[in-house]
Short mmCIF file of C-alpha atoms and ligand atoms in Angstrom, two decimals:
data_model
loop_
_atom_site.label_atom_id
_atom_site.label_comp_id
_atom_site.label_asym_id
_atom_site.label_seq_id
_atom_site.Cartn_x
_atom_site.Cartn_y
_atom_site.Cartn_z
CA MET A 1 120.49 68.74 64.22
CA SER A 2 121.14 72.38 64.90
CA HIS A 3 118.85 74.97 66.32
CA LEU A 4 117.55 78.10 64.64
CA SER A 5 116.06 81.04 66.51
CA THR A 6 115.26 84.22 64.62
CA GLU A 7 112.76 86.91 63.80
CA ALA A 8 110.85 86.11 60.60
CA LEU A 9 108.07 87.18 58.24
CA VAL A 10 105.74 84.56 56.77
CA LEU A 11 105.87 84.73 52.97
CA SER A 12 103.68 81.84 51.97
CA THR A 13 101.95 78.76 53.27
CA LEU A 14 101.02 75.59 51.44
CA ARG A 15 99.09 72.53 52.49
CA LEU A 16 101.34 69.56 53.00
CA GLY A 17 100.20 65.98 53.53
CA GLU A 18 97.20 65.36 55.72
CA ALA A 19 97.51 67.99 58.40
CA ASP A 20 100.80 69.81 57.90
CA LYS A 21 101.82 73.09 56.35
CA LEU A 22 104.84 74.04 54.33
CA ILE A 23 105.83 77.56 55.27
CA THR A 24 108.32 79.86 53.59
CA PHE A 25 109.76 82.57 55.81
CA PHE A 26 112.01 85.49 55.21
CA THR A 27 114.12 85.50 58.34
CA LEU A 28 116.19 88.33 59.76
CA THR A 29 119.34 86.30 60.24
CA ARG A 30 119.16 83.60 57.57
CA GLY A 31 117.19 85.04 54.66
CA LYS A 32 114.63 82.86 52.93
CA ILE A 33 114.01 79.44 54.44
CA ALA A 34 111.22 76.88 54.16
CA GLY A 35 109.98 74.67 56.93
CA VAL A 36 107.37 72.11 57.87
CA ALA A 37 104.83 72.80 60.60
CA LYS A 38 103.56 69.42 61.75
CA GLY A 39 99.85 69.28 62.46
CA ALA A 40 99.36 72.98 61.70
CA ARG A 41 96.08 72.36 59.88
CA ARG A 42 94.48 70.45 62.71
CA PHE A 43 91.66 72.21 64.52
CA LYS A 44 93.60 72.45 67.73
CA ASN A 45 97.22 73.06 66.91
CA ARG A 46 100.00 74.82 68.76
CA PHE A 47 100.66 77.33 66.00
CA GLY A 48 97.24 79.02 65.94
CA ALA A 49 97.23 82.01 63.58
CA ALA A 50 101.01 82.52 63.81
CA LEU A 51 101.72 80.92 60.44
CA GLU A 52 99.36 83.05 58.38
CA PRO A 53 101.04 85.03 55.58
CA PHE A 54 102.49 88.46 56.52
CA THR A 55 102.83 87.54 60.21
CA GLN A 56 105.96 88.87 61.85
CA CYS A 57 107.03 86.27 64.35
CA HIS A 58 109.80 84.80 66.39
CA LEU A 59 110.64 81.44 64.90
CA VAL A 60 112.32 78.52 66.59
CA ALA A 61 113.14 75.61 64.32
CA PHE A 62 115.40 72.60 64.02
CA GLU A 63 117.54 72.07 61.01
CA LYS A 64 117.81 68.64 59.54
CA THR A 65 121.14 68.01 57.90
CA GLN A 66 119.93 65.81 55.05
CA ASN A 67 116.93 67.97 54.27
CA LYS A 68 116.68 71.61 53.23
CA LEU A 69 113.45 72.03 55.15
CA VAL A 70 113.57 73.01 58.78
CA ARG A 71 111.17 71.56 61.34
CA ILE A 72 109.20 74.38 62.89
CA ASN A 73 109.14 74.03 66.63
CA GLN A 74 107.66 77.22 68.00
CA VAL A 75 106.28 80.41 66.51
CA ASP A 76 105.35 83.46 68.55
CA ILE A 77 103.53 86.38 66.95
CA LEU A 78 105.39 89.70 67.20
CA HIS A 79 102.96 91.51 64.93
CA SER A 80 100.11 89.75 63.16
CA PHE A 81 99.36 92.35 60.44
CA GLN A 82 95.81 91.09 60.82
CA LYS A 83 94.33 94.26 59.31
CA LEU A 84 95.95 93.37 55.99
CA ARG A 85 94.00 90.12 55.90
CA ASP A 86 90.65 91.82 56.47
CA ASP A 87 90.57 93.63 53.13
CA TRP A 88 90.79 92.16 49.64
CA ASP A 89 92.99 95.01 48.32
CA THR A 90 95.57 94.70 51.08
CA ILE A 91 95.57 90.91 50.78
CA GLU A 92 96.30 91.37 47.09
CA LEU A 93 99.10 93.94 47.54
CA GLY A 94 100.63 92.21 50.56
CA THR A 95 100.59 88.92 48.69
CA GLN A 96 102.36 90.48 45.75
CA MET A 97 105.02 91.95 48.03
CA ALA A 98 105.57 88.59 49.72
CA ARG A 99 105.64 86.84 46.36
CA LEU A 100 108.21 89.25 44.99
CA VAL A 101 110.52 88.53 47.92
CA LEU A 102 109.84 84.83 47.42
CA ARG A 103 110.76 84.99 43.73
CA MET A 104 113.63 87.46 43.86
CA THR A 105 115.70 86.19 46.77
CA PRO A 106 117.94 83.12 46.90
CA GLU A 107 117.56 80.56 49.65
CA GLU A 108 119.42 80.93 52.93
CA GLN A 109 121.21 84.16 52.19
CA PRO A 110 120.91 86.68 54.99
CA HIS A 111 119.70 90.05 53.77
CA PRO A 112 118.47 92.12 56.73
CA ALA A 113 117.76 95.14 54.50
CA ILE A 114 115.13 93.12 52.58
CA TYR A 115 113.66 91.87 55.85
CA HIS A 116 113.30 95.42 57.15
CA LEU A 117 111.98 96.66 53.80
CA LEU A 118 109.21 94.05 53.71
CA GLN A 119 108.31 94.66 57.33
CA GLU A 120 108.13 98.41 56.78
CA ALA A 121 106.17 98.02 53.55
CA LEU A 122 103.58 95.77 55.24
CA ALA A 123 103.28 98.35 58.01
CA PHE A 124 102.68 101.09 55.42
CA LEU A 125 100.03 98.91 53.75
CA GLU A 126 98.36 98.46 57.12
CA THR A 127 98.21 102.10 58.14
CA GLY A 128 99.24 104.17 55.13
CA LEU A 129 97.03 106.38 53.01
CA ASP A 130 98.44 105.70 49.56
CA ARG A 131 98.85 101.93 49.23
CA SER A 132 99.62 101.95 45.54
CA LEU A 133 102.49 104.41 46.20
CA SER A 134 103.79 102.12 48.97
CA PHE A 135 103.69 99.19 46.56
CA ILE A 136 105.61 101.12 43.89
CA LEU A 137 108.24 102.27 46.40
CA PHE A 138 108.55 98.70 47.65
CA MET A 139 109.26 97.51 44.10
CA VAL A 140 111.84 100.27 43.54
CA LYS A 141 113.70 99.43 46.74
CA LEU A 142 113.49 95.67 46.35
CA ILE A 143 114.90 95.89 42.83
CA GLU A 144 117.80 97.92 44.23
CA GLU A 145 118.42 95.50 47.10
CA CYS A 146 118.43 92.56 44.70
CA GLY A 147 121.12 94.21 42.63
CA PHE A 148 118.98 95.10 39.61
CA GLN A 149 119.14 98.89 40.13
CA PRO A 150 118.23 100.43 36.77
CA GLN A 151 120.02 103.45 35.39
CA TRP A 152 117.47 106.29 35.63
CA THR A 153 119.69 109.33 35.08
CA ILE A 154 121.93 108.84 32.07
CA CYS A 155 121.41 106.92 28.84
CA SER A 156 122.46 103.26 29.11
CA GLY A 157 123.76 103.37 25.55
CA GLY A 158 127.24 103.75 26.97
CA THR A 159 127.89 106.93 25.00
CA GLY A 160 127.52 109.28 27.93
CA HIS A 161 124.39 110.93 26.58
CA GLY A 162 122.15 112.51 29.19
CA GLY A 163 118.43 111.91 29.58
CA GLY A 164 116.23 109.24 28.12
CA THR A 165 112.91 108.69 26.43
CA THR A 166 112.60 104.92 26.51
CA PHE A 167 113.35 102.19 29.05
CA SER A 168 115.17 99.03 28.05
CA HIS A 169 114.74 95.87 30.15
CA ARG A 170 117.75 94.32 28.50
CA GLU A 171 120.05 97.27 29.13
CA GLY A 172 118.55 97.81 32.58
CA GLY A 173 118.07 101.53 32.12
CA ILE A 174 116.85 104.41 30.05
CA LEU A 175 117.93 105.08 26.47
CA CYS A 176 118.08 108.44 24.72
CA ASP A 177 116.47 109.10 21.33
CA ARG A 178 119.67 108.28 19.47
CA CYS A 179 120.30 105.01 21.32
CA ALA A 180 116.67 103.81 21.47
CA THR A 181 117.24 101.74 18.32
CA ARG A 182 119.71 99.54 20.24
CA ASP A 183 116.76 97.74 21.81
CA ALA A 184 113.63 97.42 19.69
CA ALA A 185 111.78 96.14 22.76
CA SER A 186 112.45 99.27 24.80
CA VAL A 187 109.31 101.05 26.00
CA GLY A 188 108.52 104.75 26.12
CA ILE A 189 108.82 106.55 29.45
CA SER A 190 107.31 109.96 30.20
CA ALA A 191 109.36 112.80 31.66
CA ASP A 192 107.14 112.86 34.78
CA ALA A 193 107.57 109.15 35.41
CA LEU A 194 111.31 109.41 34.96
CA GLN A 195 111.52 112.40 37.29
CA PHE A 196 109.58 110.45 39.92
CA LEU A 197 111.82 107.39 39.60
CA GLN A 198 114.97 109.51 39.87
CA THR A 199 113.66 111.16 43.02
CA VAL A 200 112.56 108.01 44.83
CA SER A 201 115.73 106.14 43.85
CA ALA A 202 117.71 108.75 45.71
CA ALA A 203 115.41 108.56 48.75
CA ASP A 204 114.75 105.66 51.13
CA PHE A 205 111.43 103.74 51.25
CA ARG A 206 109.94 105.84 54.03
CA SER A 207 110.86 109.28 52.71
CA GLY A 208 109.72 108.27 49.21
CA HIS A 209 106.21 108.59 50.63
CA SER A 210 106.56 112.39 50.64
CA GLN A 211 106.12 112.25 46.87
CA SER A 212 102.62 112.64 45.47
CA PRO A 213 102.71 111.42 41.87
CA SER A 214 99.56 111.68 39.75
CA ILE A 215 97.47 108.57 39.13
CA LEU A 216 98.78 108.48 35.56
CA VAL A 217 102.41 108.54 36.68
CA LYS A 218 101.72 105.84 39.26
CA ARG A 219 100.07 103.66 36.66
CA GLU A 220 102.92 104.13 34.21
CA VAL A 221 105.63 103.48 36.79
CA GLU A 222 103.85 100.45 38.23
CA THR A 223 103.50 98.83 34.80
CA LEU A 224 107.11 99.63 33.94
CA LEU A 225 108.46 98.16 37.18
CA ARG A 226 106.23 95.08 36.97
CA ASP A 227 107.41 94.39 33.43
CA TYR A 228 111.04 94.97 34.39
CA ILE A 229 110.77 92.54 37.32
CA THR A 230 108.98 90.01 35.13
CA TYR A 231 111.88 90.30 32.68
CA MET A 232 114.50 89.98 35.44
CA ILE A 233 113.01 86.89 37.09
CA GLY A 234 112.01 85.32 33.80
CA SER A 235 108.34 84.90 34.67
CA LYS A 236 106.04 83.85 31.86
CA LYS A 237 103.01 85.66 33.19
CA ARG A 238 103.36 89.36 32.51
CA GLY A 239 103.31 91.39 35.70
CA ARG A 240 102.28 88.42 37.89
CA TRP A 241 104.60 86.44 40.07
CA MET B 1 104.14 42.45 33.09
CA ASP B 2 106.07 40.45 35.72
CA HIS B 3 105.17 40.37 39.42
CA LYS B 4 107.35 43.32 40.19
CA GLY B 5 105.69 45.32 37.42
CA VAL B 6 102.18 44.73 38.79
CA PHE B 7 103.22 45.59 42.32
CA GLU B 8 105.14 48.65 41.23
CA ALA B 9 102.14 49.87 39.22
CA LEU B 10 99.96 49.62 42.34
CA ILE B 11 102.48 51.62 44.36
CA GLU B 12 102.69 54.27 41.70
CA GLN B 13 98.90 54.59 41.54
CA LEU B 14 98.57 54.84 45.32
CA MET B 15 101.18 57.59 45.34
CA GLN B 16 98.77 59.77 43.40
CA LEU B 17 96.69 60.13 46.57
CA PRO B 18 97.28 63.29 48.61
CA GLY B 19 99.73 62.87 51.47
CA VAL B 20 100.82 59.42 50.30
CA GLY B 21 104.54 59.15 49.67
CA ARG B 22 106.51 56.12 48.48
CA LYS B 23 106.83 54.61 51.99
CA THR B 24 103.12 54.80 52.75
CA ALA B 25 102.20 53.57 49.26
CA GLU B 26 104.41 50.52 49.77
CA ARG B 27 102.80 49.84 53.13
CA PHE B 28 99.33 50.06 51.54
CA ALA B 29 100.40 47.86 48.62
CA PHE B 30 101.71 45.11 50.93
CA PHE B 31 98.53 45.32 52.95
CA ILE B 32 96.42 44.94 49.81
CA LEU B 33 98.60 42.01 48.69
CA LYS B 34 97.89 40.18 51.93
CA MET B 35 94.21 41.01 52.27
CA PRO B 36 91.43 38.58 51.15
CA SER B 37 90.56 38.85 47.46
CA GLU B 38 87.00 39.75 48.37
CA SER B 39 88.00 42.84 50.40
CA ALA B 40 90.45 44.03 47.77
CA LYS B 41 87.74 43.74 45.11
CA LYS B 42 85.41 45.80 47.26
CA ILE B 43 87.93 48.63 47.37
CA ALA B 44 88.40 48.50 43.60
CA THR B 45 84.63 48.41 42.96
CA ALA B 46 84.03 51.32 45.34
CA ILE B 47 86.60 53.42 43.46
CA ILE B 48 85.06 52.55 40.07
CA ASP B 49 81.53 53.20 41.35
CA THR B 50 82.60 56.58 42.70
CA LYS B 51 83.88 57.62 39.31
CA GLU B 52 80.98 56.13 37.35
CA LYS B 53 77.98 56.80 39.53
CA LEU B 54 78.83 59.94 41.48
CA PHE B 55 78.47 63.42 40.05
CA PHE B 56 78.56 66.95 41.32
CA CYS B 57 75.11 68.44 41.84
CA ARG B 58 74.33 70.84 39.02
CA VAL B 59 72.96 73.36 41.52
CA CYS B 60 75.30 73.24 44.52
CA ASN B 61 78.28 71.06 43.43
CA ASN B 62 77.67 68.61 46.26
CA MET B 63 78.30 64.92 45.56
CA THR B 64 75.24 63.17 44.20
CA GLU B 65 74.14 60.07 42.31
CA GLU B 66 71.55 62.07 40.42
CA GLU B 67 71.63 65.30 38.51
CA THR B 68 70.53 67.29 41.53
CA CYS B 69 71.51 66.32 45.07
CA ARG B 70 69.16 65.13 47.77
CA ILE B 71 69.57 68.38 49.75
CA CYS B 72 68.70 70.63 46.81
CA GLN B 73 65.67 68.44 46.06
CA SER B 74 64.35 68.31 49.61
CA SER B 75 61.24 70.38 50.35
CA ALA B 76 62.03 70.13 54.06
CA ARG B 77 65.05 72.41 53.60
CA ASP B 78 65.03 76.20 53.77
CA HIS B 79 65.57 77.20 50.15
CA GLN B 80 66.21 80.83 51.03
CA LYS B 81 69.56 80.18 52.73
CA ILE B 82 72.81 79.10 51.10
CA LEU B 83 75.84 78.06 53.12
CA VAL B 84 79.10 78.29 51.17
CA VAL B 85 81.89 75.79 51.93
CA GLU B 86 85.29 75.15 50.38
CA GLU B 87 85.05 71.36 50.26
CA ALA B 88 82.29 68.75 50.33
CA ASN B 89 83.71 67.24 53.52
CA THR B 90 82.83 70.45 55.39
CA LEU B 91 79.27 70.04 54.12
CA ALA B 92 79.25 66.48 55.46
CA ALA B 93 80.48 67.70 58.86
CA ILE B 94 77.78 70.37 59.07
CA GLU B 95 75.11 67.87 57.99
CA LYS B 96 76.25 65.56 60.78
CA SER B 97 75.55 68.29 63.33
CA GLY B 98 71.95 68.40 62.08
CA GLU B 99 71.73 72.08 63.04
CA TYR B 100 71.55 73.62 59.59
CA LYS B 101 68.42 73.32 57.47
CA GLY B 102 69.27 75.47 54.46
CA LEU B 103 71.03 74.72 51.18
CA TYR B 104 74.72 74.62 50.34
CA HIS B 105 77.18 75.72 47.72
CA VAL B 106 80.48 73.83 47.42
CA LEU B 107 83.39 75.76 45.88
CA HIS B 108 85.86 72.86 45.60
CA GLY B 109 88.68 75.23 46.41
CA THR B 110 89.32 78.86 47.21
CA CYS B 111 89.55 82.03 45.14
CA SER B 112 92.40 83.95 46.59
CA PRO B 113 95.18 86.06 45.15
CA LEU B 114 97.59 83.84 47.07
CA THR B 115 96.87 80.49 45.54
CA ASP B 116 96.10 81.34 41.92
CA HIS B 117 93.48 78.67 42.50
CA GLU B 118 91.07 79.01 39.61
CA GLY B 119 89.09 75.97 40.73
CA GLY B 120 86.75 77.99 42.89
CA ASN B 121 86.00 80.58 40.23
CA ALA B 122 83.57 78.53 38.15
CA ALA B 123 81.76 77.58 41.34
CA VAL B 124 81.52 81.23 42.37
CA LYS B 125 79.87 82.01 39.03
CA GLY B 126 77.36 79.27 39.81
CA LEU B 127 76.68 80.86 43.18
CA ILE B 128 76.05 84.26 41.59
CA GLU B 129 73.59 82.64 39.19
CA ARG B 130 71.71 81.18 42.14
CA VAL B 131 71.57 84.52 43.95
CA ARG B 132 70.44 86.22 40.77
CA ASN B 133 67.71 83.75 39.98
CA GLU B 134 64.49 85.56 40.90
CA SER B 135 62.27 82.50 40.71
CA ASN B 136 63.88 81.25 43.91
CA PRO B 137 64.83 84.30 46.00
CA ILE B 138 67.79 83.83 48.36
CA LEU B 139 67.63 85.82 51.60
CA GLU B 140 70.96 84.89 53.18
CA VAL B 141 74.34 83.60 52.05
CA ILE B 142 76.47 82.23 54.89
CA LEU B 143 80.19 82.08 54.20
CA ALA B 144 81.77 79.11 55.95
CA THR B 145 85.21 79.23 54.33
CA SER B 146 88.24 78.58 56.57
CA PRO B 147 89.38 81.36 58.91
CA ASN B 148 92.78 81.54 57.23
CA ILE B 149 93.96 84.01 54.62
CA ASP B 150 92.73 81.93 51.65
CA GLY B 151 89.33 81.43 53.23
CA GLU B 152 89.07 85.11 54.25
CA ALA B 153 90.09 86.27 50.78
CA THR B 154 87.48 83.96 49.26
CA ALA B 155 84.82 85.31 51.61
CA LEU B 156 85.75 88.91 50.76
CA TYR B 157 85.69 88.11 47.05
CA ILE B 158 82.27 86.47 47.17
CA THR B 159 80.87 89.25 49.35
CA ARG B 160 82.00 91.85 46.84
CA LEU B 161 80.27 89.97 44.03
CA ILE B 162 76.94 89.16 45.63
CA LYS B 163 76.30 92.18 47.89
CA PRO B 164 75.04 94.23 44.89
CA PHE B 165 72.11 91.80 44.60
CA GLY B 166 70.86 92.95 48.00
CA VAL B 167 71.36 89.60 49.68
CA LYS B 168 72.29 89.38 53.35
CA VAL B 169 75.83 88.01 53.55
CA THR B 170 77.06 86.55 56.83
CA ARG B 171 80.35 85.00 57.92
CA ILE B 172 80.66 82.13 60.40
CA ALA B 173 82.03 83.13 63.80
CA CYS B 174 85.73 82.79 64.44
CA GLY B 175 87.30 82.52 67.85
CA VAL B 176 88.33 80.33 70.73
CA PRO B 177 87.69 76.64 69.92
CA ALA B 178 85.06 74.93 72.07
CA GLY B 179 86.54 72.76 74.78
CA SER B 180 89.88 74.58 74.87
CA ASP B 181 91.46 76.83 77.48
CA ILE B 182 91.24 80.51 76.57
CA GLU B 183 94.76 81.21 77.93
CA TYR B 184 96.28 79.23 75.07
CA ALA B 185 94.61 81.29 72.34
CA ASP B 186 96.90 83.55 70.32
CA GLU B 187 96.31 87.27 69.85
CA VAL B 188 94.65 86.97 66.44
CA THR B 189 92.20 84.37 67.72
CA LEU B 190 91.44 86.49 70.79
CA VAL B 191 90.85 89.66 68.74
CA LYS B 192 88.60 87.74 66.32
CA SER B 193 86.60 86.24 69.16
CA LEU B 194 86.14 89.69 70.72
CA GLU B 195 84.99 91.11 67.39
CA GLY B 196 82.49 88.29 67.05
CA ARG B 197 81.13 88.55 70.62
CA ARG B 198 77.39 88.55 71.19
CA GLU B 199 75.06 89.64 73.89
CA VAL B 200 74.16 87.11 76.54
CA TYR B 201 70.46 86.80 77.32
CA SER B 202 69.27 85.53 80.66
ZN1 ZN C 301 122.23 107.45 24.24
ZN1 ZN C 302 72.71 70.22 45.37
#
């Protein structure tokens, strides 16, 4: 039985058995791991509010060799992100962020950049002014970190054409007028949306917030990214994970 | 079916219960095997009776043997208050305290973006119908869902839906558990208990 001690973000919690919880964390040093918190649902338990989703904590756990699940020993809150849980909209957006990380990352593969991205995105949700922009930027950066970076600048038709008018999930990028027929399922993309995506792809998550896209552009980009992610992770429910 | 088949079937059925794995189911099955016929029959009859004679109240979703539960029917209760709980066992616990005299509404689940739990949604519709019904005006809806993210989300969701009807919506207090030492409370619990503080009268 080896010992695990790391910073972590709580992605999800499920009821397990009579009084336990099954928690999935994204940890700084070990990536996504799941663990059992014994007695965590009892009225008086040693975990308190530390295992609520979004919580940034320090996690101490024991690893069982025959079992993938770790046994959670101690959890100390570093930042609770409690404000996110006091508002339906931030619960919804935060949950979707956590769910995306849950769905898009493999188990036990360290990926500190994703850890820091999620932490920063939750912080922006908590204090930021434009939550829907934060959510869009989070999707853009998570897609990149997961290795699904779409081609936003030149046509993915492979012919070296510049520019694009449609976006193809299958080709993972934009297609120009001439190549659009290559993928009948490709969807139209406006010049403004494309411009926005090119700009924020070149920027990091934080500096992407200096952009102020119109509501229409945000709506278009959000739908496009949701559908692309749905395609990439093979989810049956469109735009829900 | 041979002996092993009968026994195996029992184990499999017991494993349907929440929190019961193979090991526990086997333990239960051996226990049942050894217990007097009479006692075993009582368990079986109680299960069948539960399914045949118990219903969910058509008003509040509480367990009942009639169409409407005893609480909803009682004239001794305050029919202007509704206390919303996730599960019927919470209702039973509150009833045991004897402190609450109003009515209930049982959700049988939560409605939160986290769980995709649709179970609570039909029950929430029922609650809105009750609040809307002008022949029996409701003055206060008390939300007693759990103080975790699912319970909070459910409370926020219900509040959003019923506030427009001009009903007073309250949330149960959340804070340091009675009988515990305050030094062991975590920061979230402490902040919540400060938010929910009240004036002390001498
Ligand atoms: Zn082309
Ligand atoms: Zn009733």
